[in-house]
Amino acid sequence: MPFDQNGHLIPGKISPLLEVPQQIVRPPYVGLATPPAYQGDNTYTEDEIEKIRTSGRIASRAIDAVSEAIRPGVTTRELDRIAHDYVIAQGAYPSTLGYRGFPKSCCTSVNEVICHGIPDDTVLREGDLINIDITAYLDGYHGDLNRTFRVGEVSEEADLLIQRTEQALMRGIKAVAPGREVNVIGRVIETYAKRFGYGVVRDFTGHGVGAAFHTGLIIPHYDSAPSYNDVIKPGMVFTIEPMLTLGTHEWDMWEDGWTVTTRDKSLTAQFEHTIVVREQGVEILTLSE
């Protein structure tokens, strides 16, 4: 079972790739070591925004489907199968599958895993936390989100971390307005998180998304000013996805090149939405309805 004697996650067994029907259009990076460079400017037309919304809704509903199966005794591999089956049933492609060689259709990040956990034969236990990160690709556009869930009953400390991380995301979203620099988002998130003594992960960020899975635009979740000073404009689409921890913001990476854990093995939570900037505020594109 992929936990060590201290209860910390260790690598499990990864099953073979799940198949995607041939008629489903693949993103251009599938089969390549690195994605093609994105040439756009992170702003989109209303027609393009509607396509991102459609993909985002599929991804959100896929997470809804996965959430119904989260319980002690289920494997992260089984959760990945549910995500995969839901996305392809909508005629969409699970964006993580084959992205820079990632072998699964979603990310399952358990307990001290900050992000990019690979689904395997890990069996979830009562009291665990798990983040489910799903991106769907349809009609040339990606929609990306994640949510953190409780496995059975969790500690009060873990429960509050989840609640406050989601609140940090919503506060970051509310900080978005045309004319501001993107670094205002991280300033708001870090100010809130520090009230509770949480670590705020710095090296994994939000990003531009839409025609490309990652466009090159970076959205930090900490106060990075004066760096990351891209000016927010109407029509811009990007993710905000704060990662908060009960300890350090420092991290380690497993030999798989993906799985990122807190260096002190403290619990971590994350929430993410894809948003579009409007003349007044923002609109969330990754809602189930």
mmCIF file of C-alpha atoms in Angstrom:
data_model
loop_
_atom_site.group_PDB
_atom_site.id
_atom_site.type_symbol
_atom_site.label_atom_id
_atom_site.label_comp_id
_atom_site.label_asym_id
_atom_site.label_seq_id
_atom_site.Cartn_x
_atom_site.Cartn_y
_atom_site.Cartn_z
ATOM 1 C CA MET A 1 0.000 0.000 0.000
ATOM 2 C CA PRO A 2 1.574 3.336 -1.042
ATOM 3 C CA PHE A 3 2.061 4.906 2.395
ATOM 4 C CA ASP A 4 5.229 4.552 4.465
ATOM 5 C CA GLN A 5 5.463 3.646 8.153
ATOM 6 C CA ASN A 6 4.929 7.305 9.060
ATOM 7 C CA GLY A 7 1.748 7.493 7.011
ATOM 8 C CA HIS A 8 3.297 9.576 4.232
ATOM 9 C CA LEU A 9 2.584 8.881 0.594
ATOM 10 C CA ILE A 10 5.075 6.869 -1.459
ATOM 11 C CA PRO A 11 4.961 6.049 -5.194
ATOM 12 C CA GLY A 12 2.472 3.395 -6.220
ATOM 13 C CA LYS A 13 1.975 1.251 -9.289
ATOM 14 C CA ILE A 14 0.805 3.136 -12.399
ATOM 15 C CA SER A 15 -1.512 1.246 -14.730
ATOM 16 C CA PRO A 16 -1.361 1.375 -18.552
ATOM 17 C CA LEU A 17 -2.671 4.389 -20.483
ATOM 18 C CA LEU A 18 -6.432 4.603 -20.892
ATOM 19 C CA GLU A 19 -7.650 4.714 -24.467
ATOM 20 C CA VAL A 20 -9.288 7.690 -26.150
ATOM 21 C CA PRO A 21 -11.593 7.045 -29.127
ATOM 22 C CA GLN A 22 -9.968 7.961 -32.422
ATOM 23 C CA GLN A 23 -12.717 10.406 -33.353
ATOM 24 C CA ILE A 24 -11.888 12.653 -30.372
ATOM 25 C CA VAL A 25 -9.536 15.434 -31.446
ATOM 26 C CA ARG A 26 -6.229 15.491 -29.580
ATOM 27 C CA PRO A 27 -4.465 18.689 -28.472
ATOM 28 C CA PRO A 28 -1.434 19.445 -30.659
ATOM 29 C CA TYR A 29 1.066 18.516 -27.919
ATOM 30 C CA VAL A 30 0.014 14.862 -27.674
ATOM 31 C CA GLY A 31 2.958 12.716 -28.755
ATOM 32 C CA LEU A 32 5.456 15.575 -28.399
ATOM 33 C CA ALA A 33 8.039 16.010 -25.650
ATOM 34 C CA THR A 34 7.150 19.687 -25.301
ATOM 35 C CA PRO A 35 4.058 21.625 -26.468
ATOM 36 C CA PRO A 36 4.237 23.951 -29.471
ATOM 37 C CA ALA A 37 4.927 27.567 -28.491
ATOM 38 C CA TYR A 38 1.784 29.666 -27.972
ATOM 39 C CA GLN A 39 1.667 32.807 -30.102
ATOM 40 C CA GLY A 40 -1.484 34.495 -28.761
ATOM 41 C CA ASP A 41 -1.943 37.355 -26.282
ATOM 42 C CA ASN A 42 -4.209 35.715 -23.646
ATOM 43 C CA THR A 43 -7.307 37.622 -24.773
ATOM 44 C CA TYR A 44 -10.215 35.966 -26.557
ATOM 45 C CA THR A 45 -13.334 36.801 -28.550
ATOM 46 C CA GLU A 46 -16.785 36.045 -27.175
ATOM 47 C CA ASP A 47 -17.054 32.992 -29.433
ATOM 48 C CA GLU A 48 -13.731 31.685 -28.140
ATOM 49 C CA ILE A 49 -14.711 32.408 -24.541
ATOM 50 C CA GLU A 50 -17.876 30.376 -25.032
ATOM 51 C CA LYS A 51 -15.777 27.429 -26.218
ATOM 52 C CA ILE A 52 -13.539 27.710 -23.138
ATOM 53 C CA ARG A 53 -16.682 27.799 -21.002
ATOM 54 C CA THR A 54 -17.984 24.634 -22.663
ATOM 55 C CA SER A 55 -14.717 22.817 -21.974
ATOM 56 C CA GLY A 56 -14.651 24.197 -18.440
ATOM 57 C CA ARG A 57 -18.167 22.966 -17.757
ATOM 58 C CA ILE A 58 -17.204 19.468 -18.917
ATOM 59 C CA ALA A 59 -14.178 19.484 -16.606
ATOM 60 C CA SER A 60 -16.251 20.732 -13.678
ATOM 61 C CA ARG A 61 -18.906 18.081 -14.186
ATOM 62 C CA ALA A 62 -16.173 15.462 -14.446
ATOM 63 C CA ILE A 63 -14.968 16.535 -11.004
ATOM 64 C CA ASP A 64 -18.577 16.282 -9.784
ATOM 65 C CA ALA A 65 -18.648 12.688 -11.046
ATOM 66 C CA VAL A 66 -15.337 11.861 -9.389
ATOM 67 C CA SER A 67 -16.411 13.436 -6.094
ATOM 68 C CA GLU A 68 -19.279 10.993 -5.762
ATOM 69 C CA ALA A 69 -16.780 8.119 -5.615
ATOM 70 C CA ILE A 70 -14.363 9.645 -3.088
ATOM 71 C CA ARG A 71 -14.407 7.513 0.068
ATOM 72 C CA PRO A 72 -12.053 5.387 2.162
ATOM 73 C CA GLY A 73 -10.988 2.283 0.209
ATOM 74 C CA VAL A 74 -11.135 3.735 -3.307
ATOM 75 C CA THR A 75 -7.935 3.974 -5.358
ATOM 76 C CA THR A 76 -6.789 7.121 -7.106
ATOM 77 C CA ARG A 77 -6.572 4.995 -10.273
ATOM 78 C CA GLU A 78 -10.322 4.352 -10.055
ATOM 79 C CA LEU A 79 -10.988 8.075 -9.659
ATOM 80 C CA ASP A 80 -8.903 8.700 -12.769
ATOM 81 C CA ARG A 81 -10.956 6.150 -14.696
ATOM 82 C CA ILE A 82 -14.165 7.948 -13.712
ATOM 83 C CA ALA A 83 -12.713 11.283 -14.827
ATOM 84 C CA HIS A 84 -11.468 9.803 -18.097
ATOM 85 C CA ASP A 85 -14.768 8.116 -18.924
ATOM 86 C CA TYR A 86 -16.781 11.244 -18.198
ATOM 87 C CA VAL A 87 -14.633 13.554 -20.318
ATOM 88 C CA ILE A 88 -14.489 11.286 -23.361
ATOM 89 C CA ALA A 89 -18.242 10.614 -23.091
ATOM 90 C CA GLN A 90 -18.705 14.339 -23.797
ATOM 91 C CA GLY A 91 -16.540 14.049 -26.908
ATOM 92 C CA ALA A 92 -13.725 15.947 -25.186
ATOM 93 C CA TYR A 93 -10.086 15.029 -24.533
ATOM 94 C CA PRO A 94 -8.595 14.919 -20.994
ATOM 95 C CA SER A 95 -5.877 17.541 -21.389
ATOM 96 C CA THR A 96 -3.350 16.092 -18.952
ATOM 97 C CA LEU A 97 -3.160 12.748 -20.815
ATOM 98 C CA GLY A 98 0.073 12.951 -22.793
ATOM 99 C CA TYR A 99 0.905 16.513 -21.756
ATOM 100 C CA ARG A 100 4.722 16.474 -21.501
ATOM 101 C CA GLY A 101 4.339 12.723 -21.045
ATOM 102 C CA PHE A 102 1.898 12.814 -18.105
ATOM 103 C CA PRO A 103 0.313 9.331 -18.094
ATOM 104 C CA LYS A 104 -3.180 9.965 -16.684
ATOM 105 C CA SER A 105 -6.392 11.870 -17.366
ATOM 106 C CA CYS A 106 -6.425 13.873 -14.142
ATOM 107 C CA CYS A 107 -4.155 14.740 -11.227
ATOM 108 C CA THR A 108 -4.887 13.206 -7.816
ATOM 109 C CA SER A 109 -2.879 14.943 -5.099
ATOM 110 C CA VAL A 110 -3.218 13.371 -1.644
ATOM 111 C CA ASN A 111 -2.350 14.971 1.719
ATOM 112 C CA GLU A 112 1.187 16.423 1.437
ATOM 113 C CA VAL A 113 1.139 16.332 -2.382
ATOM 114 C CA ILE A 114 0.916 19.959 -3.486
ATOM 115 C CA CYS A 115 0.070 19.242 -7.122
ATOM 116 C CA HIS A 116 0.496 16.919 -10.116
ATOM 117 C CA GLY A 117 -0.042 13.653 -8.240
ATOM 118 C CA ILE A 118 -0.256 10.711 -10.667
ATOM 119 C CA PRO A 119 -3.214 8.355 -10.128
ATOM 120 C CA ASP A 120 -2.047 4.865 -9.160
ATOM 121 C CA ASP A 121 -2.968 2.037 -6.769
ATOM 122 C CA THR A 122 -2.961 4.301 -3.692
ATOM 123 C CA VAL A 123 -5.949 3.409 -1.503
ATOM 124 C CA LEU A 124 -7.541 6.420 0.182
ATOM 125 C CA ARG A 125 -7.917 6.329 3.957
ATOM 126 C CA GLU A 126 -10.343 7.942 6.393
ATOM 127 C CA GLY A 127 -9.093 11.459 7.137
ATOM 128 C CA ASP A 128 -7.087 11.949 3.940
ATOM 129 C CA LEU A 129 -7.391 15.022 1.719
ATOM 130 C CA ILE A 130 -7.385 14.672 -2.052
ATOM 131 C CA ASN A 131 -7.232 17.291 -4.775
ATOM 132 C CA ILE A 132 -8.768 16.438 -8.143
ATOM 133 C CA ASP A 133 -7.450 18.514 -11.066
ATOM 134 C CA ILE A 134 -9.152 18.066 -14.444
ATOM 135 C CA THR A 135 -8.784 19.948 -17.711
ATOM 136 C CA ALA A 136 -10.948 19.206 -20.742
ATOM 137 C CA TYR A 137 -10.124 20.026 -24.372
ATOM 138 C CA LEU A 138 -12.919 20.436 -26.910
ATOM 139 C CA ASP A 139 -13.208 22.306 -30.190
ATOM 140 C CA GLY A 140 -9.680 23.678 -29.823
ATOM 141 C CA TYR A 141 -9.952 25.091 -26.288
ATOM 142 C CA HIS A 142 -9.101 23.989 -22.746
ATOM 143 C CA GLY A 143 -11.020 24.574 -19.500
ATOM 144 C CA ASP A 144 -9.070 23.896 -16.291
ATOM 145 C CA LEU A 145 -10.040 23.613 -12.605
ATOM 146 C CA ASN A 146 -9.425 21.681 -9.416
ATOM 147 C CA ARG A 147 -11.003 21.130 -6.015
ATOM 148 C CA THR A 148 -9.856 19.563 -2.750
ATOM 149 C CA PHE A 149 -12.077 16.979 -1.041
ATOM 150 C CA ARG A 150 -12.294 15.299 2.356
ATOM 151 C CA VAL A 151 -12.044 11.506 2.511
ATOM 152 C CA GLY A 152 -14.566 10.605 5.193
ATOM 153 C CA GLU A 153 -14.154 12.613 8.395
ATOM 154 C CA VAL A 154 -11.055 14.815 8.579
ATOM 155 C CA SER A 155 -9.415 16.741 11.399
ATOM 156 C CA GLU A 156 -10.625 20.236 12.231
ATOM 157 C CA GLU A 157 -7.232 21.581 11.147
ATOM 158 C CA ALA A 158 -7.563 19.910 7.741
ATOM 159 C CA ASP A 159 -11.169 20.988 7.381
ATOM 160 C CA LEU A 160 -10.285 24.621 8.030
ATOM 161 C CA LEU A 161 -7.385 24.431 5.567
ATOM 162 C CA ILE A 162 -9.785 23.307 2.847
ATOM 163 C CA GLN A 163 -12.346 25.987 3.657
ATOM 164 C CA ARG A 164 -9.767 28.754 3.780
ATOM 165 C CA THR A 165 -7.981 27.686 0.603
ATOM 166 C CA GLU A 166 -11.250 27.897 -1.300
ATOM 167 C CA GLN A 167 -11.860 31.295 0.298
ATOM 168 C CA ALA A 168 -8.351 32.373 -0.786
ATOM 169 C CA LEU A 169 -9.230 31.478 -4.379
ATOM 170 C CA MET A 170 -12.454 33.502 -4.248
ATOM 171 C CA ARG A 171 -10.645 36.499 -2.748
ATOM 172 C CA GLY A 172 -8.040 36.272 -5.484
ATOM 173 C CA ILE A 173 -10.777 36.215 -8.114
ATOM 174 C CA LYS A 174 -12.443 39.284 -6.586
ATOM 175 C CA ALA A 175 -9.146 41.187 -6.803
ATOM 176 C CA VAL A 176 -9.122 40.932 -10.616
ATOM 177 C CA ALA A 177 -10.007 44.124 -12.476
ATOM 178 C CA PRO A 178 -8.901 45.732 -15.751
ATOM 179 C CA GLY A 179 -5.909 48.019 -15.320
ATOM 180 C CA ARG A 180 -4.481 46.203 -12.327
ATOM 181 C CA GLU A 181 -1.310 44.124 -12.510
ATOM 182 C CA VAL A 182 -1.669 40.363 -12.093
ATOM 183 C CA ASN A 183 0.534 40.480 -8.993
ATOM 184 C CA VAL A 184 -2.372 42.017 -7.045
ATOM 185 C CA ILE A 185 -3.978 38.557 -7.057
ATOM 186 C CA GLY A 186 -1.154 36.941 -5.113
ATOM 187 C CA ARG A 187 -0.935 39.895 -2.726
ATOM 188 C CA VAL A 188 -4.564 39.390 -1.723
ATOM 189 C CA ILE A 189 -4.185 35.602 -1.424
ATOM 190 C CA GLU A 190 -0.997 35.740 0.655
ATOM 191 C CA THR A 191 -2.346 38.453 2.963
ATOM 192 C CA TYR A 192 -5.357 36.262 3.715
ATOM 193 C CA ALA A 193 -3.362 33.028 4.115
ATOM 194 C CA LYS A 194 -0.845 34.606 6.486
ATOM 195 C CA ARG A 195 -3.666 35.413 8.924
ATOM 196 C CA PHE A 196 -3.717 31.692 9.700
ATOM 197 C CA GLY A 197 0.012 31.040 9.477
ATOM 198 C CA TYR A 198 -0.327 29.010 6.280
ATOM 199 C CA GLY A 199 2.487 28.481 3.807
ATOM 200 C CA VAL A 200 1.764 29.874 0.332
ATOM 201 C CA VAL A 201 3.369 27.839 -2.452
ATOM 202 C CA ARG A 202 5.326 30.121 -4.780
ATOM 203 C CA ASP A 203 6.830 28.023 -7.537
ATOM 204 C CA PHE A 204 3.605 26.574 -8.944
ATOM 205 C CA THR A 205 1.238 29.178 -10.289
ATOM 206 C CA GLY A 206 -1.886 30.055 -12.178
ATOM 207 C CA HIS A 207 -1.481 30.459 -15.919
ATOM 208 C CA GLY A 208 -2.989 31.613 -19.151
ATOM 209 C CA VAL A 209 -5.252 28.956 -20.644
ATOM 210 C CA GLY A 210 -7.582 28.568 -23.601
ATOM 211 C CA ALA A 211 -6.183 27.816 -27.025
ATOM 212 C CA ALA A 212 -3.146 26.398 -25.188
ATOM 213 C CA PHE A 213 -3.097 24.416 -21.948
ATOM 214 C CA HIS A 214 -0.434 26.830 -20.625
ATOM 215 C CA THR A 215 0.107 30.013 -22.632
ATOM 216 C CA GLY A 216 3.138 31.388 -20.788
ATOM 217 C CA LEU A 217 1.252 33.970 -18.706
ATOM 218 C CA ILE A 218 2.078 33.388 -15.019
ATOM 219 C CA ILE A 219 -0.268 34.202 -12.125
ATOM 220 C CA PRO A 220 1.613 33.968 -8.790
ATOM 221 C CA HIS A 221 -0.295 33.342 -5.565
ATOM 222 C CA TYR A 222 2.086 35.304 -3.312
ATOM 223 C CA ASP A 223 3.014 38.992 -3.219
ATOM 224 C CA SER A 224 5.510 39.041 -6.093
ATOM 225 C CA ALA A 225 5.452 42.798 -6.831
ATOM 226 C CA PRO A 226 7.084 44.436 -8.695
ATOM 227 C CA SER A 227 7.596 41.228 -10.680
ATOM 228 C CA TYR A 228 4.792 39.632 -12.721
ATOM 229 C CA ASN A 229 3.344 42.993 -13.671
ATOM 230 C CA ASP A 230 1.278 42.016 -16.719
ATOM 231 C CA VAL A 231 -1.662 44.420 -16.910
ATOM 232 C CA ILE A 232 -5.085 42.815 -16.659
ATOM 233 C CA LYS A 233 -7.290 43.495 -19.690
ATOM 234 C CA PRO A 234 -10.893 42.681 -20.597
ATOM 235 C CA GLY A 235 -11.088 39.398 -22.475
ATOM 236 C CA MET A 236 -8.045 37.873 -20.763
ATOM 237 C CA VAL A 237 -8.460 34.245 -19.680
ATOM 238 C CA PHE A 238 -6.314 32.607 -17.024
ATOM 239 C CA THR A 239 -6.432 30.329 -13.999
ATOM 240 C CA ILE A 240 -6.064 31.211 -10.340
ATOM 241 C CA GLU A 241 -5.172 28.155 -8.235
ATOM 242 C CA PRO A 242 -3.677 28.890 -4.791
ATOM 243 C CA MET A 243 -1.888 26.096 -2.935
ATOM 244 C CA LEU A 244 -1.780 26.598 0.841
ATOM 245 C CA THR A 245 -0.011 24.415 3.403
ATOM 246 C CA LEU A 246 -0.055 23.853 7.164
ATOM 247 C CA GLY A 247 3.710 24.329 7.143
ATOM 248 C CA THR A 248 6.381 25.384 4.688
ATOM 249 C CA HIS A 249 5.996 26.625 1.127
ATOM 250 C CA GLU A 250 9.157 24.690 0.226
ATOM 251 C CA TRP A 251 8.753 21.516 -1.807
ATOM 252 C CA ASP A 252 10.364 18.350 -3.109
ATOM 253 C CA MET A 253 9.676 16.473 -6.345
ATOM 254 C CA TRP A 254 9.533 12.731 -6.772
ATOM 255 C CA GLU A 255 11.660 10.916 -9.310
ATOM 256 C CA ASP A 256 8.610 10.710 -11.613
ATOM 257 C CA GLY A 257 9.214 14.377 -12.458
ATOM 258 C CA TRP A 258 5.627 15.330 -11.574
ATOM 259 C CA THR A 259 4.617 14.650 -7.976
ATOM 260 C CA VAL A 260 5.354 17.704 -5.801
ATOM 261 C CA THR A 261 5.191 17.374 -1.996
ATOM 262 C CA THR A 262 5.659 19.774 0.874
ATOM 263 C CA ARG A 263 9.224 19.441 2.125
ATOM 264 C CA ASP A 264 8.044 19.074 5.726
ATOM 265 C CA LYS A 265 5.246 16.681 4.686
ATOM 266 C CA SER A 266 2.595 19.081 6.004
ATOM 267 C CA LEU A 267 -0.935 18.917 4.612
ATOM 268 C CA THR A 268 -1.779 21.087 1.637
ATOM 269 C CA ALA A 269 -4.946 22.092 -0.221
ATOM 270 C CA GLN A 270 -5.677 23.759 -3.550
ATOM 271 C CA PHE A 271 -8.636 25.184 -5.477
ATOM 272 C CA GLU A 272 -8.690 26.472 -9.054
ATOM 273 C CA HIS A 273 -10.980 28.161 -11.553
ATOM 274 C CA THR A 274 -10.504 29.408 -15.090
ATOM 275 C CA ILE A 275 -11.781 32.989 -15.343
ATOM 276 C CA VAL A 276 -12.327 35.632 -18.008
ATOM 277 C CA VAL A 277 -11.795 39.310 -17.256
ATOM 278 C CA ARG A 278 -14.760 41.598 -17.951
ATOM 279 C CA GLU A 279 -15.030 45.381 -18.079
ATOM 280 C CA GLN A 280 -16.387 45.102 -14.551
ATOM 281 C CA GLY A 281 -14.777 42.265 -12.621
ATOM 282 C CA VAL A 282 -14.614 38.663 -13.812
ATOM 283 C CA GLU A 283 -16.652 35.670 -14.888
ATOM 284 C CA ILE A 284 -15.851 32.109 -13.817
ATOM 285 C CA LEU A 285 -15.762 29.728 -16.805
ATOM 286 C CA THR A 286 -15.401 26.447 -14.903
ATOM 287 C CA LEU A 287 -18.781 26.042 -13.224
ATOM 288 C CA SER A 288 -20.922 22.920 -13.517
ATOM 289 C CA GLU A 289 -23.987 24.932 -14.561
#
